[in-house]
mmCIF file of C-alpha atoms (C1' of nucleotides) and ligand atoms in Angstrom:
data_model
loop_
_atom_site.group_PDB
_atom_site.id
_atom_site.type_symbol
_atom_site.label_atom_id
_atom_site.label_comp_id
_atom_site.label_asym_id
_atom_site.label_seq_id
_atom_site.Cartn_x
_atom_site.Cartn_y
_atom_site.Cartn_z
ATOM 1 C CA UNK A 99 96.728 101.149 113.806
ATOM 2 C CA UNK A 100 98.680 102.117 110.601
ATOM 3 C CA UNK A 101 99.877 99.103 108.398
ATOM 4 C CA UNK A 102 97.301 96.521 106.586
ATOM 5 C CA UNK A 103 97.550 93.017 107.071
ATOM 6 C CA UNK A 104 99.203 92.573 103.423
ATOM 7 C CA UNK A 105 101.891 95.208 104.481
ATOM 8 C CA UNK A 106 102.104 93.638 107.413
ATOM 9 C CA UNK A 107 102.192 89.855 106.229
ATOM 10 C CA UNK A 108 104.872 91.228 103.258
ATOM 11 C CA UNK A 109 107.448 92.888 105.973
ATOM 12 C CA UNK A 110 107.351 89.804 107.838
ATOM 13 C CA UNK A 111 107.860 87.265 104.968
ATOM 14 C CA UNK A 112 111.156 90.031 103.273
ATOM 15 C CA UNK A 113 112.510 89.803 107.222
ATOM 16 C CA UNK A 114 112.158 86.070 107.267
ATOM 17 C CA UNK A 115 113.887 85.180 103.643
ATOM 18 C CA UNK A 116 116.565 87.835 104.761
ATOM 19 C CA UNK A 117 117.583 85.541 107.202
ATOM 20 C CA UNK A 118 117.786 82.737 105.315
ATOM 21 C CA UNK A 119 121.136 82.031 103.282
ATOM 22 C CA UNK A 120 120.701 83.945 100.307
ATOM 23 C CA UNK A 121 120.646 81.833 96.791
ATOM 24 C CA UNK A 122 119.266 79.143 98.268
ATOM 25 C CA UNK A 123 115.006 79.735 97.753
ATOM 26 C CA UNK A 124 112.472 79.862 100.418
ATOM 27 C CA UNK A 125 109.137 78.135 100.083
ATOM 28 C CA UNK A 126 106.337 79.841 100.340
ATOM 29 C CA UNK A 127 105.254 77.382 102.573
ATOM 30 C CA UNK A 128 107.863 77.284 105.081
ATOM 31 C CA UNK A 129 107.426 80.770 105.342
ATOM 32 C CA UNK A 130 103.649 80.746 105.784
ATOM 33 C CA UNK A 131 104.083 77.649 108.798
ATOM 34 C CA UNK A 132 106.899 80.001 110.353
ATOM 35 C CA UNK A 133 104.918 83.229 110.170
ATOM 36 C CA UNK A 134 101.376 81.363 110.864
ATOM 37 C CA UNK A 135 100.157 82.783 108.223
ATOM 38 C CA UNK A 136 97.600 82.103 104.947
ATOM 39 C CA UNK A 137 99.426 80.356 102.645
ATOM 40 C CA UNK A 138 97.478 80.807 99.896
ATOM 41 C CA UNK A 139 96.906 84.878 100.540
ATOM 42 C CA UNK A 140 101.081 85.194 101.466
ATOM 43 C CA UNK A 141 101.588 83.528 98.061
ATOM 44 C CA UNK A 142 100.018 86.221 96.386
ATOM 45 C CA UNK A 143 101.790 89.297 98.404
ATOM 46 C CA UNK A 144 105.102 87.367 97.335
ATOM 47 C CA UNK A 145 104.423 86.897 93.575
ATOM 48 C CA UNK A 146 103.352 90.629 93.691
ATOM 49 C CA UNK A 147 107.089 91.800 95.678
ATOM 50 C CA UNK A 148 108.265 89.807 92.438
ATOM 51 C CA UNK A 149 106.581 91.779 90.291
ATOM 52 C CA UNK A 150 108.002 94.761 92.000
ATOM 53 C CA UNK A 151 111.476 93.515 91.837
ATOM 54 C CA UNK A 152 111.762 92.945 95.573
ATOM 55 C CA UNK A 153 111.946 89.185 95.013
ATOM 56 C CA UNK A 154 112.946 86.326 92.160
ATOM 57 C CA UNK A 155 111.292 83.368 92.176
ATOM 58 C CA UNK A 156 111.739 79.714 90.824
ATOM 59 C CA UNK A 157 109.535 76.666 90.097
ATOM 60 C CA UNK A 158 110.071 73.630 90.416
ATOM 61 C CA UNK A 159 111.640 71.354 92.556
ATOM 62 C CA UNK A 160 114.476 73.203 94.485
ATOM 63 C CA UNK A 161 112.128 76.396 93.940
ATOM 64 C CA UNK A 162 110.877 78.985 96.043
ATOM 65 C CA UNK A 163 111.513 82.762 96.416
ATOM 66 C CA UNK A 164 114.509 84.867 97.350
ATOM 67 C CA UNK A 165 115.543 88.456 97.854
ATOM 68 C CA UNK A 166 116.661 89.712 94.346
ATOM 69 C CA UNK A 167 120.655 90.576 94.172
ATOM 70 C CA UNK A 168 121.205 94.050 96.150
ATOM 71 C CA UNK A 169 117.884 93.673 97.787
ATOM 72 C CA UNK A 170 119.259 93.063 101.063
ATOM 73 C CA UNK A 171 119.120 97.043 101.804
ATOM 74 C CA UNK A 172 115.717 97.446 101.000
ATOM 75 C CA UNK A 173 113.545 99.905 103.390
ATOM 76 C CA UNK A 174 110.660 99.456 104.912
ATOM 77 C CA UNK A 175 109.340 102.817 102.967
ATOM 78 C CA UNK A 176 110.222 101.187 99.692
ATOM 79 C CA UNK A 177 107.698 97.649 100.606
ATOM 80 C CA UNK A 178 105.278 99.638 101.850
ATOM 81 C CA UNK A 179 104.849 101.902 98.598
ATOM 82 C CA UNK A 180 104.748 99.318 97.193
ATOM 83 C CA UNK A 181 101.771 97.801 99.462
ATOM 84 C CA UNK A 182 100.401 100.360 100.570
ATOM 85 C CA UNK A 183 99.949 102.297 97.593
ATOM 86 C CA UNK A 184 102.458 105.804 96.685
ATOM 87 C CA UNK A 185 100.511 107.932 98.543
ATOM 88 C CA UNK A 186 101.617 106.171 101.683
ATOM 89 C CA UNK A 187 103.129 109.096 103.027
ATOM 90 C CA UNK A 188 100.725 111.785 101.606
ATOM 91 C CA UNK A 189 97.945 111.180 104.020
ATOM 92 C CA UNK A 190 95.923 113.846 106.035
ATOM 93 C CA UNK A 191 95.112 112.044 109.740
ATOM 94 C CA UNK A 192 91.853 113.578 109.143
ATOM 95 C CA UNK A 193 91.166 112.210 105.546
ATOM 96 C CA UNK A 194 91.088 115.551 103.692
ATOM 97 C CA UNK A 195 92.787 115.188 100.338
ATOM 98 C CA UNK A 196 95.341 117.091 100.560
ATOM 99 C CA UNK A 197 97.938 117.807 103.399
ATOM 100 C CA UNK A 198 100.034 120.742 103.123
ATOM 101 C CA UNK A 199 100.664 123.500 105.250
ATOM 102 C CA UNK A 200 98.483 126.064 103.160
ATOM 103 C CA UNK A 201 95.337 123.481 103.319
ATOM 104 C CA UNK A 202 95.986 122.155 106.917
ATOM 105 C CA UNK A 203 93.621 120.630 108.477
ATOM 106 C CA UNK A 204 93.210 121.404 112.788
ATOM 107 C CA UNK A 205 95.346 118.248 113.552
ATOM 108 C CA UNK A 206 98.215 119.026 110.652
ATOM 109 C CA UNK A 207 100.656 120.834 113.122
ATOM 110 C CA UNK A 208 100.607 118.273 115.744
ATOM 111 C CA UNK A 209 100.296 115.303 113.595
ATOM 112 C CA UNK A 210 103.428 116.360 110.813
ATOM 113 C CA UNK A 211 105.945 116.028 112.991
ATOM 114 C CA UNK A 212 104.914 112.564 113.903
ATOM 115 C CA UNK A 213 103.746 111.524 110.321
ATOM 116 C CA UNK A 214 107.568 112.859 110.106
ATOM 117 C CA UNK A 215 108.942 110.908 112.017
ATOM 118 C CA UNK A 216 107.103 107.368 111.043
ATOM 119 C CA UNK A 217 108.580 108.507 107.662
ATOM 120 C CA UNK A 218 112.013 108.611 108.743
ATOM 121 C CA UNK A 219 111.550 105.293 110.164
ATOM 122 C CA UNK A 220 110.359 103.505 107.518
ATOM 123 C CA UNK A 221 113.453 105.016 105.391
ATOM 124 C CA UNK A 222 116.120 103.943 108.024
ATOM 125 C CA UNK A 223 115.033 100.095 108.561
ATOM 126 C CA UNK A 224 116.138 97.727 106.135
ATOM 127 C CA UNK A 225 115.601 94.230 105.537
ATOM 128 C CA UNK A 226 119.331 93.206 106.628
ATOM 129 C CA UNK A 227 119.483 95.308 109.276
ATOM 130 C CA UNK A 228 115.960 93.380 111.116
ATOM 131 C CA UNK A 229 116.632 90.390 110.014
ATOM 132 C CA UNK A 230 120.168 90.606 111.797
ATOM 133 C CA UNK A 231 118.237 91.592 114.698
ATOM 134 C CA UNK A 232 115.952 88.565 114.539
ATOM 135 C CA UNK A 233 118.742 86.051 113.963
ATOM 136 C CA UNK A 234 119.884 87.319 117.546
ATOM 137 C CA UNK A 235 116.701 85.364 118.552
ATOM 138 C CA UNK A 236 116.147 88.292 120.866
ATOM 139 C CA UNK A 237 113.603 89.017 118.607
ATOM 140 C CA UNK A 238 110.027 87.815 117.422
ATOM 141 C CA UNK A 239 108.846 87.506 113.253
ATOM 142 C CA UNK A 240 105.501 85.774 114.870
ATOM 143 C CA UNK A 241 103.223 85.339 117.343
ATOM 144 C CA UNK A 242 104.508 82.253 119.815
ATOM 145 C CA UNK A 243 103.127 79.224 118.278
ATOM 146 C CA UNK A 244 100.363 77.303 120.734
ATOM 147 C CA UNK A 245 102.933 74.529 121.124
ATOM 148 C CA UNK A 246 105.889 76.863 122.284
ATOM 149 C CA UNK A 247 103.125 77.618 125.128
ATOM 150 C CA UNK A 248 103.255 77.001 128.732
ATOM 151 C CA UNK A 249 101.092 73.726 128.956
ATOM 152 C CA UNK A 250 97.802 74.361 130.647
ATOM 153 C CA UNK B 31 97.506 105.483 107.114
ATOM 154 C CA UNK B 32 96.417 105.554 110.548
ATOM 155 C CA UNK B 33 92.597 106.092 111.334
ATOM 156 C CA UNK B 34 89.308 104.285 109.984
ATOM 157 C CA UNK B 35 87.093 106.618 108.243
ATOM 158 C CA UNK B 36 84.390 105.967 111.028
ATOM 159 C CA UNK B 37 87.641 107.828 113.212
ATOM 160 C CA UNK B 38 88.275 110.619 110.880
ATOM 161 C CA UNK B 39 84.016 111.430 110.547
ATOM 162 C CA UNK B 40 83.759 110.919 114.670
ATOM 163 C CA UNK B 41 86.713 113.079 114.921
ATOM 164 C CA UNK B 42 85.725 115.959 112.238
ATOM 165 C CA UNK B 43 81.869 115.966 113.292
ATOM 166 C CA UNK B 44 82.692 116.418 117.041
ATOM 167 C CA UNK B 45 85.744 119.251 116.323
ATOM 168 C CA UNK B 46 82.454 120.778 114.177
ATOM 169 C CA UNK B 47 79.520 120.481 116.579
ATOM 170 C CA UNK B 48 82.014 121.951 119.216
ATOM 171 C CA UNK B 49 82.401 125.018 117.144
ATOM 172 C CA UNK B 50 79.006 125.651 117.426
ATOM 173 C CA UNK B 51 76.824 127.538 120.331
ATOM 174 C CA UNK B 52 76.541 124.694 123.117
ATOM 175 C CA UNK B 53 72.977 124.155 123.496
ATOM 176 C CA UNK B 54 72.153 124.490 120.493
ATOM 177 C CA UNK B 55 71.301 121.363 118.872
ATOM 178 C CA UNK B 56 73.313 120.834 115.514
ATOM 179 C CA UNK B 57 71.499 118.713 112.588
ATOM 180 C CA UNK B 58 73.056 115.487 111.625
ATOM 181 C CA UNK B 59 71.979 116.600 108.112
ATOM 182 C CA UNK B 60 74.511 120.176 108.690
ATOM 183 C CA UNK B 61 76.973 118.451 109.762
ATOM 184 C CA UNK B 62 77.073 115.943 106.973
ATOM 185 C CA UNK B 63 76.863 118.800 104.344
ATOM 186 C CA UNK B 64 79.512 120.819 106.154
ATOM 187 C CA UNK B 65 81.489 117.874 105.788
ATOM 188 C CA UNK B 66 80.676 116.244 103.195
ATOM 189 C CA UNK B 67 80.797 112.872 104.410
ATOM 190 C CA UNK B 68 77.910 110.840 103.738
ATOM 191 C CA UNK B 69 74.571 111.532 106.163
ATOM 192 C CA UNK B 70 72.534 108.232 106.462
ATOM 193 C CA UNK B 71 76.415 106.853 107.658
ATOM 194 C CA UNK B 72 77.482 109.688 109.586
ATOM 195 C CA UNK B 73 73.707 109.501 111.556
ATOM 196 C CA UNK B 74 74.918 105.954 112.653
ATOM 197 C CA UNK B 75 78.462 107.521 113.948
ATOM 198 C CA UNK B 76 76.754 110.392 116.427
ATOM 199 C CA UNK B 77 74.067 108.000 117.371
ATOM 200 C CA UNK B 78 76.891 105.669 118.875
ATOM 201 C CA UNK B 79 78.880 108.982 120.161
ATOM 202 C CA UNK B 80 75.294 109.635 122.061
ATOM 203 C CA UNK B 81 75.498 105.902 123.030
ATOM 204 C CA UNK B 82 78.987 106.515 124.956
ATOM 205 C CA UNK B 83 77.870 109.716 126.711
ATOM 206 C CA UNK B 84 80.141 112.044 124.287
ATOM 207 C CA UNK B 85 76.805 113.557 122.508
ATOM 208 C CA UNK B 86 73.422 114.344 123.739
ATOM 209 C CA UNK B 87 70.627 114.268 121.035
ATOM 210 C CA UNK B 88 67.468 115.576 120.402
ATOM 211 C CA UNK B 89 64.902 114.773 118.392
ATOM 212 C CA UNK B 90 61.873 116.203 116.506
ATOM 213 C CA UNK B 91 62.231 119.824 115.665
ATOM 214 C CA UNK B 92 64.855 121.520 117.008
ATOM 215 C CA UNK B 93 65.992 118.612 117.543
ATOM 216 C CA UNK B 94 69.601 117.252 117.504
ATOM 217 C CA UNK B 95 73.072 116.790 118.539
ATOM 218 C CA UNK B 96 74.895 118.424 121.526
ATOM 219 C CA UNK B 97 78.358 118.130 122.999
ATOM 220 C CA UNK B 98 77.267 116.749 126.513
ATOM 221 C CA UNK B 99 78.154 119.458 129.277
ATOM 222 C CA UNK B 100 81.379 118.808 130.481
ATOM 223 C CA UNK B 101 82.747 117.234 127.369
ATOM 224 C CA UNK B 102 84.205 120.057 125.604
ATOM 225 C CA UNK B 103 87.739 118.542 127.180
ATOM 226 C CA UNK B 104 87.165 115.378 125.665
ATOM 227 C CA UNK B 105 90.351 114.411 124.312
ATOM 228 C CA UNK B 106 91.155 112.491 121.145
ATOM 229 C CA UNK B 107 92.498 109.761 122.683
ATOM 230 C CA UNK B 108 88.707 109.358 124.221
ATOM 231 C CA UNK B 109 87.328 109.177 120.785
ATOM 232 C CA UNK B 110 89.634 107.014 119.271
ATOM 233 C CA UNK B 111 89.304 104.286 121.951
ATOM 234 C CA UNK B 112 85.226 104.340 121.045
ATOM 235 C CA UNK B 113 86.125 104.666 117.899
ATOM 236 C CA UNK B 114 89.057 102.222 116.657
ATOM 237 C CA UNK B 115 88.591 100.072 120.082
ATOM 238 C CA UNK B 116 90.329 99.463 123.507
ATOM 239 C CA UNK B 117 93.116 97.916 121.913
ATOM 240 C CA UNK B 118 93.915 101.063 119.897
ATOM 241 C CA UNK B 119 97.058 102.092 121.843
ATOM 242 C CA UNK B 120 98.264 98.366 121.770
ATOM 243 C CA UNK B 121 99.114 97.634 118.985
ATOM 244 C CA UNK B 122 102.246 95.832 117.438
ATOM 245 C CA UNK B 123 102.938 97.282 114.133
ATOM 246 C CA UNK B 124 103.612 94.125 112.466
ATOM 247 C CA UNK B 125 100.389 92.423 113.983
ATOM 248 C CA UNK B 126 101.933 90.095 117.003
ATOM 249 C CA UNK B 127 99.343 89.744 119.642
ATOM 250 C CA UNK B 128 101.563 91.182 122.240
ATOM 251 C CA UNK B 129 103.838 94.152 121.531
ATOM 252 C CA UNK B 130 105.730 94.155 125.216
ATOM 253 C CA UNK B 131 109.697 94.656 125.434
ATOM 254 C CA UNK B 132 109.200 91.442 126.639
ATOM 255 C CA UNK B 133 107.612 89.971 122.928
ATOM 256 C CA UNK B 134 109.906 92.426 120.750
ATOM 257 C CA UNK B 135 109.487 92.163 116.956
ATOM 258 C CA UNK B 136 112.208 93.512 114.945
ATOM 259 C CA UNK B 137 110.447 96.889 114.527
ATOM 260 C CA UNK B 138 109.716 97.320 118.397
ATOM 261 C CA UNK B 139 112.188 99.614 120.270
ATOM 262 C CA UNK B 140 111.993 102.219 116.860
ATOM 263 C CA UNK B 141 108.629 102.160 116.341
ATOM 264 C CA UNK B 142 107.383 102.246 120.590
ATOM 265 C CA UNK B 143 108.618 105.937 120.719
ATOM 266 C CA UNK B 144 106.763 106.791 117.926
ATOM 267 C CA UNK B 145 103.818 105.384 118.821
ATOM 268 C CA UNK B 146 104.279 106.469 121.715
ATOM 269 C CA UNK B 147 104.469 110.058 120.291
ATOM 270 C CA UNK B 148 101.353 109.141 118.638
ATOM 271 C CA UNK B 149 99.288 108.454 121.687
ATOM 272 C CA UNK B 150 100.873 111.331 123.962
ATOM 273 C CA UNK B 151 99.337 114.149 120.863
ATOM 274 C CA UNK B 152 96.061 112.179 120.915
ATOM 275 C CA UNK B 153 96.346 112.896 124.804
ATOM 276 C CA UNK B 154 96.906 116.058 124.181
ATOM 277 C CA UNK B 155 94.417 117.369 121.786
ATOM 278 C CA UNK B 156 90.884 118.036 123.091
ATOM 279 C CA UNK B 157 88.109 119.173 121.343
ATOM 280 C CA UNK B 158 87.735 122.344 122.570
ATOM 281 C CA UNK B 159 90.666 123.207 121.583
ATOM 282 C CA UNK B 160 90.753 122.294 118.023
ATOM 283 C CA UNK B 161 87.168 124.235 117.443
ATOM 284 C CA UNK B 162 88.906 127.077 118.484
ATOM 285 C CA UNK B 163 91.593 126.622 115.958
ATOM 286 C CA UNK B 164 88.997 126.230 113.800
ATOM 287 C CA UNK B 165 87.108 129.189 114.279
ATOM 288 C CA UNK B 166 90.154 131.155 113.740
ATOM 289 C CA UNK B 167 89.487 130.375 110.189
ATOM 290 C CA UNK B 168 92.966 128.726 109.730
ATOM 291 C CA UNK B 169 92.255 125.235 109.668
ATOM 292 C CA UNK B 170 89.995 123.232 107.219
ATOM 293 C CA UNK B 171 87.523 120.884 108.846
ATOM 294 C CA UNK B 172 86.717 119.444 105.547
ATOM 295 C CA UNK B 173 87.910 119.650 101.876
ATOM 296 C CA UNK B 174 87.053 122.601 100.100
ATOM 297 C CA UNK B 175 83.449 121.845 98.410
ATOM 298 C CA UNK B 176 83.685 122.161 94.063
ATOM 299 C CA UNK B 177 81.870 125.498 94.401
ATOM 300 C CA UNK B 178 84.891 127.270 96.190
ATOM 301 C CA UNK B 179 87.996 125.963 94.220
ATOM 302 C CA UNK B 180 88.535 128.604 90.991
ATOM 303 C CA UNK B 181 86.638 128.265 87.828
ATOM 304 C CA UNK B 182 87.475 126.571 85.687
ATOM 305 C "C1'" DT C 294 110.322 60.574 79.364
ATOM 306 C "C1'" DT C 295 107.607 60.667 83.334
ATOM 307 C "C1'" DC C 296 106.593 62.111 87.808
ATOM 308 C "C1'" DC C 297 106.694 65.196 91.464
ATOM 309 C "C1'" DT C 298 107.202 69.670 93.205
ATOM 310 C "C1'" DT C 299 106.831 74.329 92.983
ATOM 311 C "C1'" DA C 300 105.132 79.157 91.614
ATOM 312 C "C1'" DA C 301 101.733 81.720 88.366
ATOM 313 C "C1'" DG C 302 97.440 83.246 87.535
ATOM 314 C "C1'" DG C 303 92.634 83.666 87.539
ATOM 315 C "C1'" DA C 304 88.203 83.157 89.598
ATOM 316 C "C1'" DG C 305 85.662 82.899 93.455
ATOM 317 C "C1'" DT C 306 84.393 83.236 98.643
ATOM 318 C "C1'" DT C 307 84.246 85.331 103.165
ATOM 319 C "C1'" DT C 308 84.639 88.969 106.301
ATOM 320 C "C1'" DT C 309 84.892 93.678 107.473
ATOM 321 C "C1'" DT C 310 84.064 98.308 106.553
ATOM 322 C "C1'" DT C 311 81.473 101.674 104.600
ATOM 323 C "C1'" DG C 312 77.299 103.298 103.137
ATOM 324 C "C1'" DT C 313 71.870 103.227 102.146
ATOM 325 C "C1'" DC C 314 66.928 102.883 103.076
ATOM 326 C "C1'" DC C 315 62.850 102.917 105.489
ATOM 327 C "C1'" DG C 316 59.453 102.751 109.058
ATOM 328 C "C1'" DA C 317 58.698 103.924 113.938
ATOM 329 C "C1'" DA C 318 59.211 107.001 117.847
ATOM 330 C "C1'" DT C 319 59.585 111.650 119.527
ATOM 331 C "C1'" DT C 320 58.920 116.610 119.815
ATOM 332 C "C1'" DA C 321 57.834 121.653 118.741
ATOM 333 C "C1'" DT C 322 54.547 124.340 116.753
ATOM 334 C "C1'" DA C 323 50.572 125.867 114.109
ATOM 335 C "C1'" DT D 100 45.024 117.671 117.419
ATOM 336 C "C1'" DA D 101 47.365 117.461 113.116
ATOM 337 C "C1'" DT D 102 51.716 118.250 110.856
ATOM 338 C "C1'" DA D 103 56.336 118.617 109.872
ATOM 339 C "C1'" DA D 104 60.952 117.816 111.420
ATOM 340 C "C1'" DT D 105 64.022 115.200 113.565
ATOM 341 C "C1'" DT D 106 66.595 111.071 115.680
ATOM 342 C "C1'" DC D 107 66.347 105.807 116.409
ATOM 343 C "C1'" DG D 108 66.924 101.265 115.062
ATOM 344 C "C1'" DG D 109 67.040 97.578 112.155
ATOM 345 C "C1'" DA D 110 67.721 95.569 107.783
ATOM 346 C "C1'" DC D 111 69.894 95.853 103.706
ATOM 347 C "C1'" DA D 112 73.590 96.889 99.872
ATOM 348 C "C1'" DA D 113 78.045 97.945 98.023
ATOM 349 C "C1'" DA D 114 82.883 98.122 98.236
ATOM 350 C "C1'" DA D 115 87.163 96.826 99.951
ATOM 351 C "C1'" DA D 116 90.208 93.727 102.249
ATOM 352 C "C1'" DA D 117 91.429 89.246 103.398
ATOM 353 C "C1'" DC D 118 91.488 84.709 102.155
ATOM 354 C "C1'" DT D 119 90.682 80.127 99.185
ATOM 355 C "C1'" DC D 120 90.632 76.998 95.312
ATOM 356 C "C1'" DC D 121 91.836 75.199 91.096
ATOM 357 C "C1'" DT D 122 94.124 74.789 86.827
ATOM 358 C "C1'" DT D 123 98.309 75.686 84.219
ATOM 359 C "C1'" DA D 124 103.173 76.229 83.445
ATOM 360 C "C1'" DA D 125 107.810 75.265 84.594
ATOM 361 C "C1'" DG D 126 111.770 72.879 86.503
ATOM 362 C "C1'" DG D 127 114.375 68.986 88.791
ATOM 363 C "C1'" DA D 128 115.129 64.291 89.383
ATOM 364 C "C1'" DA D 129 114.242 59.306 88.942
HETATM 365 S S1 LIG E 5 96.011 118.433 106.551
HETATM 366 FE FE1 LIG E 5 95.343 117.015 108.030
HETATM 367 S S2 LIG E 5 97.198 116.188 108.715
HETATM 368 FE FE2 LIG E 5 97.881 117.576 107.189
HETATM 369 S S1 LIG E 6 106.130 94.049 119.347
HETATM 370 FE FE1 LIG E 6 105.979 94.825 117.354
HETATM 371 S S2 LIG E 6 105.847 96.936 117.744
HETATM 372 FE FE2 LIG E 6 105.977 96.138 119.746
#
DNA sequence: TTCCTTAAGGAGTTTTTTGTCCGAATTATA
DNA sequence: TATAATTCGGACAAAAAACTCCTTAAGGAA
């Protein structure tokens, strides 16, 4: 309904390695089997939040990925820019190309306040913050595994 | 950020053909050149809007696309579920299968009122009313075609 | 030094969404 | 009845998003 799978698949994976202890790297695979997730396409979404400076990564044995230093108060806006594209937040609900008040479309009144508000959101959640939250355990980062189940 | 483009063209072409004198079948062809949104694409949208009972059509000369009587208080909500699917309103933001209190993710109890925001305006908004806003001459329906902006 | 483990990076595949094309069916009108 | 205008319906094509595979580079440990 509004984020991509990659957005999606990059929140989860931040949330997860801001649980972990920090300086001590995540695999990409352990976070892949915890999120049940492609490992191959999650691989990618992480070397990009490198890229971006979300991340640092190491090779080798004892490698893996982990929130770069200060990264711990990260928002939600700031991955999704970065996934989504900048003009994240610039979006008419109707499509047109622009979305201002002097070129609003019949929805623009109703839907600012909301688009508003998702904004706000986005800004105010940070990775430490939800990843406290999960290590409650009151929580979910993923679907319930088939194993963690009731039996049939 | 938060429709398909099959959403937004549904969306604009019905807000469009309601503006129009009701019983007075509307072109496919108009419509696509009002909005300038593809034709041979938008043709497949309306024919599936007919499909659901939202349109009537018409064909051969004079032929055709009419709101059905009565459905002038269609609401968005009604589109959107044709539209995006039944599962439109359920949605977890970060993609887990459920998205209960009961299943929380992280993002849950912020992002329910929101969304819950989201689906109350899409309630709210009916056709009808957003031709009228239209007529007023206020709102844009489309972006403004190359012949209108200033010369350059 | 050698082996194993890991991420990097590039190319390719699959699936979904968006968009096109064309012939057949239908209808008003000349 | 012939003709032109329209939707219908199916197949097809292109683009974007999601996902895979393979080779290379780098780092740690035996
Ligand atoms: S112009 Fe459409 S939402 Fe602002
Ligand atoms: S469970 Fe994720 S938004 Fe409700």
């Amino acid at each position: 309904m509004v984020l991509s799978r990659t957005s999606q698949y990059a929140i989860q994976a931040l949330i997860y390695i801001a649980t972990q202890p920090p300086g001590e790297p995540v695999l990409n695979r352990d976070i892949a089997d915890r999120l049940n997730v492609p490992a191959a396409y999650l691989a990618k979404i992480l070397q990009s939040l490198c890229k971006h400076g979300l991340l640092d990564s190491f090779r080798g044995r004892l490698g893996g990925f982990c929130l770069r230093e200060g990264m711990q108060r990260t928002s939600l806006m700031q991955v999704l820019l970065l996934t989504e594209g900048p003009d994240f937040t610039k979006s008419c609900i109707l499509g047109l190309k622009e979305c201002t008040d002097e070129t609003a479309c019949p929805m623009h009144f109703k839907w600012k306040p909301v688009k508003n508000k998702i904004i706000a959101m986005m800004n105010d959640m940070h990775l430490e913050d939800l990843a406290k939250a999960v290590q409650t355990g009151k929580y979910r980062l993923a679907d319930l595994p088939a194993a963690a189940l009731p039996a049939a």
